[in-house]
PDB file of C-alpha atoms in Angstrom:
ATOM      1  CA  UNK A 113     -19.714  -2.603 -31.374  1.00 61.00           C
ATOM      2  CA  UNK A 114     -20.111  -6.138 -32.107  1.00 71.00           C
ATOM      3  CA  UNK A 115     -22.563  -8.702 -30.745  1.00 76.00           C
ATOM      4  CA  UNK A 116     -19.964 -10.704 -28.962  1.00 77.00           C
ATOM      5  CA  UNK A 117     -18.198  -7.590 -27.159  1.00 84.00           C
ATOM      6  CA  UNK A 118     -21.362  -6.098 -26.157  1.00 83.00           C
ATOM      7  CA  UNK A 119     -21.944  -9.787 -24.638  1.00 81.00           C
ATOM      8  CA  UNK A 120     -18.643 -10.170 -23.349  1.00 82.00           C
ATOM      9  CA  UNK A 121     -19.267  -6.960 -21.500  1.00 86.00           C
ATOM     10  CA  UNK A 122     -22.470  -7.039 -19.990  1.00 86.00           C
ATOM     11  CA  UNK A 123     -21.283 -10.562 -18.770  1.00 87.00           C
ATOM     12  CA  UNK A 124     -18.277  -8.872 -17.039  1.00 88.00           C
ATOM     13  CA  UNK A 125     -20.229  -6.095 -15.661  1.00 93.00           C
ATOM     14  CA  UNK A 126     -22.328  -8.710 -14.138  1.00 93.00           C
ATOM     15  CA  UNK A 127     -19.622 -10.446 -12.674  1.00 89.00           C
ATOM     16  CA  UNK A 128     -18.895  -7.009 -10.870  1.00 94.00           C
ATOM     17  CA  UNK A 129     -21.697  -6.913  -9.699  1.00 95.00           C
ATOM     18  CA  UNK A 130     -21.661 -10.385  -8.448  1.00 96.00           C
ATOM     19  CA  UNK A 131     -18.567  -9.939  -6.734  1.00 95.00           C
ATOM     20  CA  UNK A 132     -19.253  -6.605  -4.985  1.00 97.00           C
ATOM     21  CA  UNK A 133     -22.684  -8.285  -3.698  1.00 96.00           C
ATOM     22  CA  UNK A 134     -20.169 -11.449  -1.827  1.00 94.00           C
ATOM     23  CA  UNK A 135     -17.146  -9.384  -0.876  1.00 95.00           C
ATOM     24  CA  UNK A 136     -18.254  -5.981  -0.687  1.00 96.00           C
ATOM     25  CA  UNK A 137     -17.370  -5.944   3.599  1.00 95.00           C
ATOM     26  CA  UNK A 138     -13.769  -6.787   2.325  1.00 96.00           C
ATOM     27  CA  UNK A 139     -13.732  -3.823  -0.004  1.00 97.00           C
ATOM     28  CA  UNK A 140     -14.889  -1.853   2.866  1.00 97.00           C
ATOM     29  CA  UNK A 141     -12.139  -3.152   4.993  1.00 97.00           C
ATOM     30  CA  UNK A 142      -9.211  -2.528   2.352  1.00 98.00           C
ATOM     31  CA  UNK A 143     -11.328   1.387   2.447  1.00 98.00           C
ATOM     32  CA  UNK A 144     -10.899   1.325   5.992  1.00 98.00           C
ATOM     33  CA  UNK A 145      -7.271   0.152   5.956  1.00 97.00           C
ATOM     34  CA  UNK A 146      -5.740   2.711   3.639  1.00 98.00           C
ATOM     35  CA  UNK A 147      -7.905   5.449   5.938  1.00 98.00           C
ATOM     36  CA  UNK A 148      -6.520   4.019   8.553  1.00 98.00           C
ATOM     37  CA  UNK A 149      -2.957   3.872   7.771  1.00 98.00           C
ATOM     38  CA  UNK A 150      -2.866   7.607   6.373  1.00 98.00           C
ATOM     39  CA  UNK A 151      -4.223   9.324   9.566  1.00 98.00           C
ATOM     40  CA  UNK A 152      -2.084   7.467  12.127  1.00 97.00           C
ATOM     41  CA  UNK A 153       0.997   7.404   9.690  1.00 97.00           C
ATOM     42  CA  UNK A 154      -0.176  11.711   9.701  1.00 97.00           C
ATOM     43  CA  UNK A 155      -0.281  12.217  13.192  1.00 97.00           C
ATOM     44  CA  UNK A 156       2.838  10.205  14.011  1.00 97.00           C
ATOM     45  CA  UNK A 157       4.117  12.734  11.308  1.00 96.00           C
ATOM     46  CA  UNK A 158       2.801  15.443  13.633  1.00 96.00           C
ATOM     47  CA  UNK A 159       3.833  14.065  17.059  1.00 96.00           C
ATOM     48  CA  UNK A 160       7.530  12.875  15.971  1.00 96.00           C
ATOM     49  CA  UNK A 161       8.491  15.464  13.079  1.00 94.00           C
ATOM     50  CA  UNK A 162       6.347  19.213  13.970  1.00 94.00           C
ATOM     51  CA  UNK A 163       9.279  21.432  15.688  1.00 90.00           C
ATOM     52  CA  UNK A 164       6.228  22.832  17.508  1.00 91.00           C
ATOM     53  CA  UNK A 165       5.901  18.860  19.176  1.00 94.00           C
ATOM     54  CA  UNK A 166       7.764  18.372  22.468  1.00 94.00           C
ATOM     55  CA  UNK A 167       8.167  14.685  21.501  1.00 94.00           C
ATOM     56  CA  UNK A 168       9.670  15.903  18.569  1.00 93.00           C
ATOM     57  CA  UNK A 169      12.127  17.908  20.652  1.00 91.00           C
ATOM     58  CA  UNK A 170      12.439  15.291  23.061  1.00 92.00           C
ATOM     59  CA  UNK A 171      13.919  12.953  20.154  1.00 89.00           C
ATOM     60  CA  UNK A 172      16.322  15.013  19.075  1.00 83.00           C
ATOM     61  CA  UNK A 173      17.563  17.304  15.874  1.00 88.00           C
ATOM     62  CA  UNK A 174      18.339  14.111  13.687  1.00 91.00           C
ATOM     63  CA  UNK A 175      15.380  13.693  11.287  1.00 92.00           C
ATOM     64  CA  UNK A 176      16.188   9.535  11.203  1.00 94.00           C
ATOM     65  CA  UNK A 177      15.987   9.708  14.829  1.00 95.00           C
ATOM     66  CA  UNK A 178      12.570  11.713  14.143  1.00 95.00           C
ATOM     67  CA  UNK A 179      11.435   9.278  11.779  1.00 96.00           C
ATOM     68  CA  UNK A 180      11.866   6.040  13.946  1.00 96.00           C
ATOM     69  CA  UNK A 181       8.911   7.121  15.906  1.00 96.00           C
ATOM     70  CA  UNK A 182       6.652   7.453  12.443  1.00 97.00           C
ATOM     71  CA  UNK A 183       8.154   4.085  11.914  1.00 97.00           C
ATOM     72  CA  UNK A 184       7.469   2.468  15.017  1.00 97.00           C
ATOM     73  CA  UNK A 185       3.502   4.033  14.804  1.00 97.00           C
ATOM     74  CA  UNK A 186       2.801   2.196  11.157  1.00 97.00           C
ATOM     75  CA  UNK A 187       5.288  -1.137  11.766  1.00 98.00           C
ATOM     76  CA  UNK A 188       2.603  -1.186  14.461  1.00 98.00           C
ATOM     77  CA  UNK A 189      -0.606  -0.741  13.105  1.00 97.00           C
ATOM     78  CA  UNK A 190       0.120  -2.806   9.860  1.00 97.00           C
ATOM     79  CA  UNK A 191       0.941  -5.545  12.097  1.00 97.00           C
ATOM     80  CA  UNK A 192      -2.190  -5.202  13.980  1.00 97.00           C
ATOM     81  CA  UNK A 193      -4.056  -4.620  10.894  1.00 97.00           C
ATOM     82  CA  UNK A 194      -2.803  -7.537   9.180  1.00 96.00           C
ATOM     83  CA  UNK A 195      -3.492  -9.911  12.210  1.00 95.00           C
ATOM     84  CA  UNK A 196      -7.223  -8.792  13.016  1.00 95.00           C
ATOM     85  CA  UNK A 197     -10.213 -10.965  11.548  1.00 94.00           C
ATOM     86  CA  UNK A 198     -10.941  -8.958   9.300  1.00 93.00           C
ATOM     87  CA  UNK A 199      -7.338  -8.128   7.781  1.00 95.00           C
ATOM     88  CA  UNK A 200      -6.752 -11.782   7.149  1.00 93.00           C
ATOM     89  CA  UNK A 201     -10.058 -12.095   5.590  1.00 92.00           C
ATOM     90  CA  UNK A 202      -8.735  -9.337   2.962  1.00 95.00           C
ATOM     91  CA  UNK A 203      -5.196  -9.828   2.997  1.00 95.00           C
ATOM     92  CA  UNK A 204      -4.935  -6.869   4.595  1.00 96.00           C
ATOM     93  CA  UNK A 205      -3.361  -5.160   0.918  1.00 97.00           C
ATOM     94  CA  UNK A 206      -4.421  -1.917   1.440  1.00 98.00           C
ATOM     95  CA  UNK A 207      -2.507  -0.939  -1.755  1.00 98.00           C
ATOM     96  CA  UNK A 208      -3.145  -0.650  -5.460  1.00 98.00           C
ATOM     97  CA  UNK A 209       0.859  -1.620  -6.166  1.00 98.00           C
ATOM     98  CA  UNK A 210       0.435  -5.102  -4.320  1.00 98.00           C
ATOM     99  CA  UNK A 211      -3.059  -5.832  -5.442  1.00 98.00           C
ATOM    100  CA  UNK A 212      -1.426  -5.721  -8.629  1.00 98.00           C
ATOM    101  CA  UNK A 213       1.573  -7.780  -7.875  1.00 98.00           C
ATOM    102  CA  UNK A 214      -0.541 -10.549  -6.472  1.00 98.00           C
ATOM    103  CA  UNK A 215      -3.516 -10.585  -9.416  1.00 98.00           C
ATOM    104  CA  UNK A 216      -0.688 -11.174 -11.783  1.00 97.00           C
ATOM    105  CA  UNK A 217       0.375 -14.219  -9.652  1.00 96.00           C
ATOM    106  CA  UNK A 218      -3.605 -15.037  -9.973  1.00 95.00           C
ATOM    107  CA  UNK A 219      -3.916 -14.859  -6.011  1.00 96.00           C
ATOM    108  CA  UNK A 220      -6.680 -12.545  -6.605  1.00 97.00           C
ATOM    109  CA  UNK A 221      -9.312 -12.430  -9.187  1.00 96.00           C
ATOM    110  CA  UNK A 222      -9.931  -9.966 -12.184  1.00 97.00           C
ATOM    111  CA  UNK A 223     -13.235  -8.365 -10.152  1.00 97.00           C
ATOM    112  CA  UNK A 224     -11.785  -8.687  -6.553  1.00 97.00           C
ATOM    113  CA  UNK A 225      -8.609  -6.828  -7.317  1.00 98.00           C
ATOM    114  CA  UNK A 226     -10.248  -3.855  -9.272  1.00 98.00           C
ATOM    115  CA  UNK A 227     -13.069  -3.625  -6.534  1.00 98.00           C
ATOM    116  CA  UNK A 228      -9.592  -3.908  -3.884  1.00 98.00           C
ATOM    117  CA  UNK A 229      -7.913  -0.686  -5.922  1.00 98.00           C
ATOM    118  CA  UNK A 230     -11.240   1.282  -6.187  1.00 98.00           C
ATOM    119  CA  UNK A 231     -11.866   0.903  -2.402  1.00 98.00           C
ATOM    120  CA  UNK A 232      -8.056   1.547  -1.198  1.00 98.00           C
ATOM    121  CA  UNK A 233      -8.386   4.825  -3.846  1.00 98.00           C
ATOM    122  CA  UNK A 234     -11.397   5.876  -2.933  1.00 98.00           C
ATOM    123  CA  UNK A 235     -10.317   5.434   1.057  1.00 98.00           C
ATOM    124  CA  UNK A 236      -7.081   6.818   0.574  1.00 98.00           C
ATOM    125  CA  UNK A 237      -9.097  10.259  -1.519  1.00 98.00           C
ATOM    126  CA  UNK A 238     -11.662  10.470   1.501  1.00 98.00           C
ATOM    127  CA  UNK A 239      -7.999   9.949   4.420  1.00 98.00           C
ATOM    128  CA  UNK A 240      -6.416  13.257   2.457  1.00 97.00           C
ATOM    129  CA  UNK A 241      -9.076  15.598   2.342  1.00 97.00           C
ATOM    130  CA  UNK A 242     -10.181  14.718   5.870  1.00 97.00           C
ATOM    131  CA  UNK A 243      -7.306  14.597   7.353  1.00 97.00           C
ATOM    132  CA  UNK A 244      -6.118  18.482   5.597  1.00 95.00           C
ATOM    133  CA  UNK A 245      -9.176  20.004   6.595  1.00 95.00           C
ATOM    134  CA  UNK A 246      -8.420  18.220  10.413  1.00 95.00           C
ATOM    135  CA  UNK A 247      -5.029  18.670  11.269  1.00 95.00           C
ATOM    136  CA  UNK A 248      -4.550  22.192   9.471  1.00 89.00           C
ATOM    137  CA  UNK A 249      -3.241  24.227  11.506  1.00 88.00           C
ATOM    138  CA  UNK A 250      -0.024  21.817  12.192  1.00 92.00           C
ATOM    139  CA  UNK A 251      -0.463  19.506   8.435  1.00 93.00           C
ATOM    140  CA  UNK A 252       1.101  22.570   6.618  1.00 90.00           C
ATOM    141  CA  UNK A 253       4.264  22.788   8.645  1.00 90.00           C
ATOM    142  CA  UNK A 254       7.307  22.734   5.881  1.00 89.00           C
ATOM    143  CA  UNK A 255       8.509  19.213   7.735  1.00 88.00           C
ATOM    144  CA  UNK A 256       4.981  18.099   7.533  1.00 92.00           C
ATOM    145  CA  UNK A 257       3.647  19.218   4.242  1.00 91.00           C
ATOM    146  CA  UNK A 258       0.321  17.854   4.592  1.00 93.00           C
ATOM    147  CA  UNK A 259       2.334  14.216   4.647  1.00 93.00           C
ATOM    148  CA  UNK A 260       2.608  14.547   0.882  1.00 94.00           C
ATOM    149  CA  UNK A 261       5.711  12.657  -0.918  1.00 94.00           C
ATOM    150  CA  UNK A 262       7.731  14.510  -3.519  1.00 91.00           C
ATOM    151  CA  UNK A 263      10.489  14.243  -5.546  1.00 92.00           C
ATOM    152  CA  UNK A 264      13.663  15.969  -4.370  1.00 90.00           C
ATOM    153  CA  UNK A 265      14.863  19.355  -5.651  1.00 88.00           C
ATOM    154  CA  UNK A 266      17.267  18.957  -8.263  1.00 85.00           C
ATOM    155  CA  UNK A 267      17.734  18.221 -12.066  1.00 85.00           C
ATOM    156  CA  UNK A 268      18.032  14.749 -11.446  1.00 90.00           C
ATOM    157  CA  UNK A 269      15.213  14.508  -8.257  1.00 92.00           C
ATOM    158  CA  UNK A 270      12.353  13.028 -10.171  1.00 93.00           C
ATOM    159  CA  UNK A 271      14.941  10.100 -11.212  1.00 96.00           C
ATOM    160  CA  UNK A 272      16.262   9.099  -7.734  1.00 96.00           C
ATOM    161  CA  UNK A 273      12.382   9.405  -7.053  1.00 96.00           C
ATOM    162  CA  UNK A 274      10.978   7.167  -9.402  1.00 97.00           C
ATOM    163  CA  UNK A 275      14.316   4.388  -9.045  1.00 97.00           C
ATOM    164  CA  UNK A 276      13.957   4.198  -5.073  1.00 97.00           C
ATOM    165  CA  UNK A 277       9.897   3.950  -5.749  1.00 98.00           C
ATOM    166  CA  UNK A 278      10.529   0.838  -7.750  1.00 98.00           C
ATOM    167  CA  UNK A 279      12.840  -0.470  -5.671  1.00 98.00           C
ATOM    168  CA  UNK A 280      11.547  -0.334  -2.103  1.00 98.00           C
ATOM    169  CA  UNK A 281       7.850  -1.507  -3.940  1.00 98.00           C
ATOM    170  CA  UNK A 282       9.899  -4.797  -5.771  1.00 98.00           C
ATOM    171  CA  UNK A 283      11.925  -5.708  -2.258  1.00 98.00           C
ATOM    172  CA  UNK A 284       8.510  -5.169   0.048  1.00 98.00           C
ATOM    173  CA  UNK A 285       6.815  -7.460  -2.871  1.00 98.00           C
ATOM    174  CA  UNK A 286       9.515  -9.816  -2.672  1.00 97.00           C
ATOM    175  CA  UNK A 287       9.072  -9.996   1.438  1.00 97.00           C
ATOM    176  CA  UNK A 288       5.523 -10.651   1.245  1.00 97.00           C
ATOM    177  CA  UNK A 289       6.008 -13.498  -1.293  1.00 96.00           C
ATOM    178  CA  UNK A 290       9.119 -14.611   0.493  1.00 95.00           C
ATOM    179  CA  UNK A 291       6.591 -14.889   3.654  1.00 95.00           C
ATOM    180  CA  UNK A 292       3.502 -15.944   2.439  1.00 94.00           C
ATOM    181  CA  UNK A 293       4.684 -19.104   0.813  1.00 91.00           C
ATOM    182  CA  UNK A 294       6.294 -20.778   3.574  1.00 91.00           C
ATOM    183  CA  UNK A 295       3.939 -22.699   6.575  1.00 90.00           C
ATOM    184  CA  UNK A 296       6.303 -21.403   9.500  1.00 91.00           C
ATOM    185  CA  UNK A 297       6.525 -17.753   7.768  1.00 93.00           C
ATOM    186  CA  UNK A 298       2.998 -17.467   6.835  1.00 93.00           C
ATOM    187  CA  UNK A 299       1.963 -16.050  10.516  1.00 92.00           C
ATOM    188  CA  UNK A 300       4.442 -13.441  10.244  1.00 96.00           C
ATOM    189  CA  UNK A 301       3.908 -11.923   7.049  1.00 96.00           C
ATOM    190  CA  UNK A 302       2.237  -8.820   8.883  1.00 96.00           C
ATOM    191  CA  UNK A 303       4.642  -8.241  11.250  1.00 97.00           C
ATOM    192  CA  UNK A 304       7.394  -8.470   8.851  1.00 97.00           C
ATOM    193  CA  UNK A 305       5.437  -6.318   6.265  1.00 98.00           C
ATOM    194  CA  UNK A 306       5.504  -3.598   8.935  1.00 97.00           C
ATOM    195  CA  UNK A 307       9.172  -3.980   9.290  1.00 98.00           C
ATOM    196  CA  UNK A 308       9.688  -3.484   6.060  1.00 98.00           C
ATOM    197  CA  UNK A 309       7.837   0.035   6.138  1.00 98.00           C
ATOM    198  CA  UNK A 310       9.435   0.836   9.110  1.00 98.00           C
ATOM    199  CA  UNK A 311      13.110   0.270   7.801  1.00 98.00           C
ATOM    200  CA  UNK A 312      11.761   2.075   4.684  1.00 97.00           C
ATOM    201  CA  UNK A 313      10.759   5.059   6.579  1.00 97.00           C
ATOM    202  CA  UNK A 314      13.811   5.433   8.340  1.00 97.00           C
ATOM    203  CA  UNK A 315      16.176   4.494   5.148  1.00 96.00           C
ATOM    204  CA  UNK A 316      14.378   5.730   2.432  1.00 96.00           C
ATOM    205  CA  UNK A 317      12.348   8.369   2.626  1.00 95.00           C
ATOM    206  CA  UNK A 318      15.004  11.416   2.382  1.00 94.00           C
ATOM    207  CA  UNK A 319      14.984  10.075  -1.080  1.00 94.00           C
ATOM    208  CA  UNK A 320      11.392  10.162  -2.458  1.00 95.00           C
ATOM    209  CA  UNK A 321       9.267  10.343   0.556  1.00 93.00           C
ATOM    210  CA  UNK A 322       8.406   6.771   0.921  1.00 95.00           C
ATOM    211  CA  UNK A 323       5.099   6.440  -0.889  1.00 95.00           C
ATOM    212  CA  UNK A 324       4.745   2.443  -2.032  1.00 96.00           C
ATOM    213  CA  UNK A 325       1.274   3.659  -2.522  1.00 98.00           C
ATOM    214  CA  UNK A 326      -0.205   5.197  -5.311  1.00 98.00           C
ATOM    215  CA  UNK A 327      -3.594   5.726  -3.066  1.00 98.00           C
ATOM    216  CA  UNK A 328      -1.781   6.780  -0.356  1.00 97.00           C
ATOM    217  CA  UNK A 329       0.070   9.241  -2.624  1.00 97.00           C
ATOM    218  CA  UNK A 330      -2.878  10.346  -4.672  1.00 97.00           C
ATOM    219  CA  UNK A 331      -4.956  11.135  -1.050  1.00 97.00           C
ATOM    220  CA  UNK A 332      -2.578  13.163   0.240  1.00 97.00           C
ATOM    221  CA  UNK A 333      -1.861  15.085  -3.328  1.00 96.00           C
ATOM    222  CA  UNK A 334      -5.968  16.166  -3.335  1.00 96.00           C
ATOM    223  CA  UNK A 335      -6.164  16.710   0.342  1.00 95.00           C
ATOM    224  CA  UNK A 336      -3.121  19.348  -0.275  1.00 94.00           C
ATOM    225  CA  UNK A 337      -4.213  20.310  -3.197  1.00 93.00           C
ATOM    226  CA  UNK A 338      -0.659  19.719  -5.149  1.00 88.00           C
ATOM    227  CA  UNK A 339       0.181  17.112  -7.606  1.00 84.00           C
ATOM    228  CA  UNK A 340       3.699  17.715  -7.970  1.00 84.00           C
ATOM    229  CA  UNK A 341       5.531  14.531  -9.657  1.00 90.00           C
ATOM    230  CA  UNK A 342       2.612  12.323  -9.002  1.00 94.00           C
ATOM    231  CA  UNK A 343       3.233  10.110 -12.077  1.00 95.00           C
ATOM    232  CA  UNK A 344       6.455   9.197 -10.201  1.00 96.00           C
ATOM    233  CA  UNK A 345       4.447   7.706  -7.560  1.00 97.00           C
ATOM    234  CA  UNK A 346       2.325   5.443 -10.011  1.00 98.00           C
ATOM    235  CA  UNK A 347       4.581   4.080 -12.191  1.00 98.00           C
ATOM    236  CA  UNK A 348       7.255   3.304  -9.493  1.00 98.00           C
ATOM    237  CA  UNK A 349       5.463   1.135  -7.233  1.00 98.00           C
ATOM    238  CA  UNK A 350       3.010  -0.679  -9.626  1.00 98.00           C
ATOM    239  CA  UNK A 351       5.788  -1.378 -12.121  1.00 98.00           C
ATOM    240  CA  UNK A 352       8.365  -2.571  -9.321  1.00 98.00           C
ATOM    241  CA  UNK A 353       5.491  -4.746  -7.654  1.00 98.00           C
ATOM    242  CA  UNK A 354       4.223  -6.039 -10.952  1.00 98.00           C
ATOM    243  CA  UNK A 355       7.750  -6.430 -12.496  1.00 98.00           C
ATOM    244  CA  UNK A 356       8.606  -8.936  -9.293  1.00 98.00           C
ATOM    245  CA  UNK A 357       5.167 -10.971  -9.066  1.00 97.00           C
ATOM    246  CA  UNK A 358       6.164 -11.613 -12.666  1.00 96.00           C
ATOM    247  CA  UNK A 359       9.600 -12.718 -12.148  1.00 96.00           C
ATOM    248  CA  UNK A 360       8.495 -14.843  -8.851  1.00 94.00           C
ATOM    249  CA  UNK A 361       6.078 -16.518 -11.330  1.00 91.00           C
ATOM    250  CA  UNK A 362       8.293 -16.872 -14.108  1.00 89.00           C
ATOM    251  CA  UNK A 363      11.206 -18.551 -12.060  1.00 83.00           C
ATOM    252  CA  UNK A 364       8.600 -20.473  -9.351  1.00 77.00           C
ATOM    253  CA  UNK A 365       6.460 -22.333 -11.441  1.00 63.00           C
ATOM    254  CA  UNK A 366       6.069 -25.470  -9.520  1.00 60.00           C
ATOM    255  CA  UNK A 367       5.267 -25.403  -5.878  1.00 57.00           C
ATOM    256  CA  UNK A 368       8.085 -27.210  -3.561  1.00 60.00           C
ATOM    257  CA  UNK A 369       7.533 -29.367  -1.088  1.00 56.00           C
ATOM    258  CA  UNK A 370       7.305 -27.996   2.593  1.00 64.00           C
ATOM    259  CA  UNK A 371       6.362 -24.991   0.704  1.00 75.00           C
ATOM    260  CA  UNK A 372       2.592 -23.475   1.559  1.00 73.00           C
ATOM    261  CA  UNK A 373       0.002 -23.124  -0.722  1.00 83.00           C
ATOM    262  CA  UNK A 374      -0.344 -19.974  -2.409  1.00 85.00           C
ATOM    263  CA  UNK A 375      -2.686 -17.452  -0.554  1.00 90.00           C
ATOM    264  CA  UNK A 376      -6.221 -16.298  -2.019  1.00 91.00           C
ATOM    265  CA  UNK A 377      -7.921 -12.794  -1.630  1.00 95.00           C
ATOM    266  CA  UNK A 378      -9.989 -12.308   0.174  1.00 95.00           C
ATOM    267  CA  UNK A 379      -9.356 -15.605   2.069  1.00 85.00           C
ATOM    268  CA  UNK A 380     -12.976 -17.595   3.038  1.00 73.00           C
ATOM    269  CA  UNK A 381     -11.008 -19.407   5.466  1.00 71.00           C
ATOM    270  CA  UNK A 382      -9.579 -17.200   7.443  1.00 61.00           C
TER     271      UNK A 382
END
């Protein structure tokens, strides 16, 4: 190893360090948001899907009709998320896929968005294994399955899997940039965010499960101890979030007028 790479590391490891020691409470928070989303996004799973659940029963045999009331539970709490103090401090990301997506726009910086996807992994690892050994007896239910996301059965499964991934990751990118760069917008990006999920939940999950999240994804996989097709669930939502932060930033160069200025995470002003 040569002089100037050993220098070139040491002087990145210190600005690690540097960064963890200024924004290590919005680490925490991304941590917190991941755990967060995974255990009520479980036990809306629970409540609204477990044929054991009277609300379950209540809303019917259709499994969309089922789902609405996951989707209602998370368009919910990623609004509320989003809007607290804290979540607009830290952009409220909670996933690896759009930390990603918005470091290749240069919203975020080198140290700041691998400190973001070590914190929403490492939150996401601690969600799944808590949440398996907490919800047991009811997280193993076939409709439940320990709120992993899998591939359907089928030659072609992993395919439809890995396409709807990309997609839903690339149009839930594309809402977030649609929303964060306009003044009036701006102050809904949370809510809309949710949306998004929600109609995602309800739309697409029959075909892949709805992950989005690699975290989320990977939590769940070690809490149930299964890693069935979790490639799948890597390579579609970072590539469809990086592929359109690209594009955005290919084909919106200049900044027009009316149009606000691009965000920053985590935000100091906020």
């Amino acid at each position: 190893m040569g002089a100037s790479t050993l220098f070139a590391r040491m002087a990145f490891a210190a600005h690690l360090y540097q960064a963890l020691r200024r924004n290590w409470r919005h680490y925490v928070v991304e941590a917190a948001g991941i755990m967060a989303f995974m255990t009520v996004s479980s036990l809306a799973a629970v409540l609204f899907l477990h044929s054991d659940s009277a609300v379950a029963r209540a809303f019917g045999p259709k499994a969309w009709v089922q789902r609405s009331g996951v989707a209602v539970a998370v368009a919910l709490l990623i609004t509320g998320m989003a809007n607290s103090p804290w979540g607009k401090r830290s952009g409220a990301l909670f996933n690896p896929a759009v930390t990603l997506g918005f470091w290749q726009l240069g919203y975020i910086a080198t140290a700041d968005a691998l400190w973001y996807a070590l914190a929403q992994f490492s939150g996401a690892c601690v969600a799944g294994v808590s949440l398996s050994w907490l919800l047991k007896p009811w997280f193993s239910h076939p409709t439940i399955h320990y709120n992993t996301t899998v591939p359907i059965e089928g030659k072609h499964g992993w395919a439809l899997a890995l396409g709807a991934e990309t997609l839903i990751s690339a149009a839930l990118m594309l809402v977030l940039l649609w929303a964060l760069h306009s003044p009036t917008r701006k102050r809904w990006a949370g809510a809309l965010a949710g949306l998004a999920l929600a109609l995602f939940i309800v739309v697409e999950a029959p075909l892949s499960g709805m992950s989005l999240n690699p975290a989320r994804t990977l939590g769940a996989a070690i809490g149930a101890g299964k890693a069935h097709g979790l490639w799948l669930y890597f390579l579609g939502p970072l590539a469809g979030a990086w592929a359109t932060a690209a594009l955005y930033q290919r084909y919106h160069r200049r900044q027009p007028t009316g149009e606000a200025a691009p965000p920053h995470f985590p935000d100091p002003k906020a």
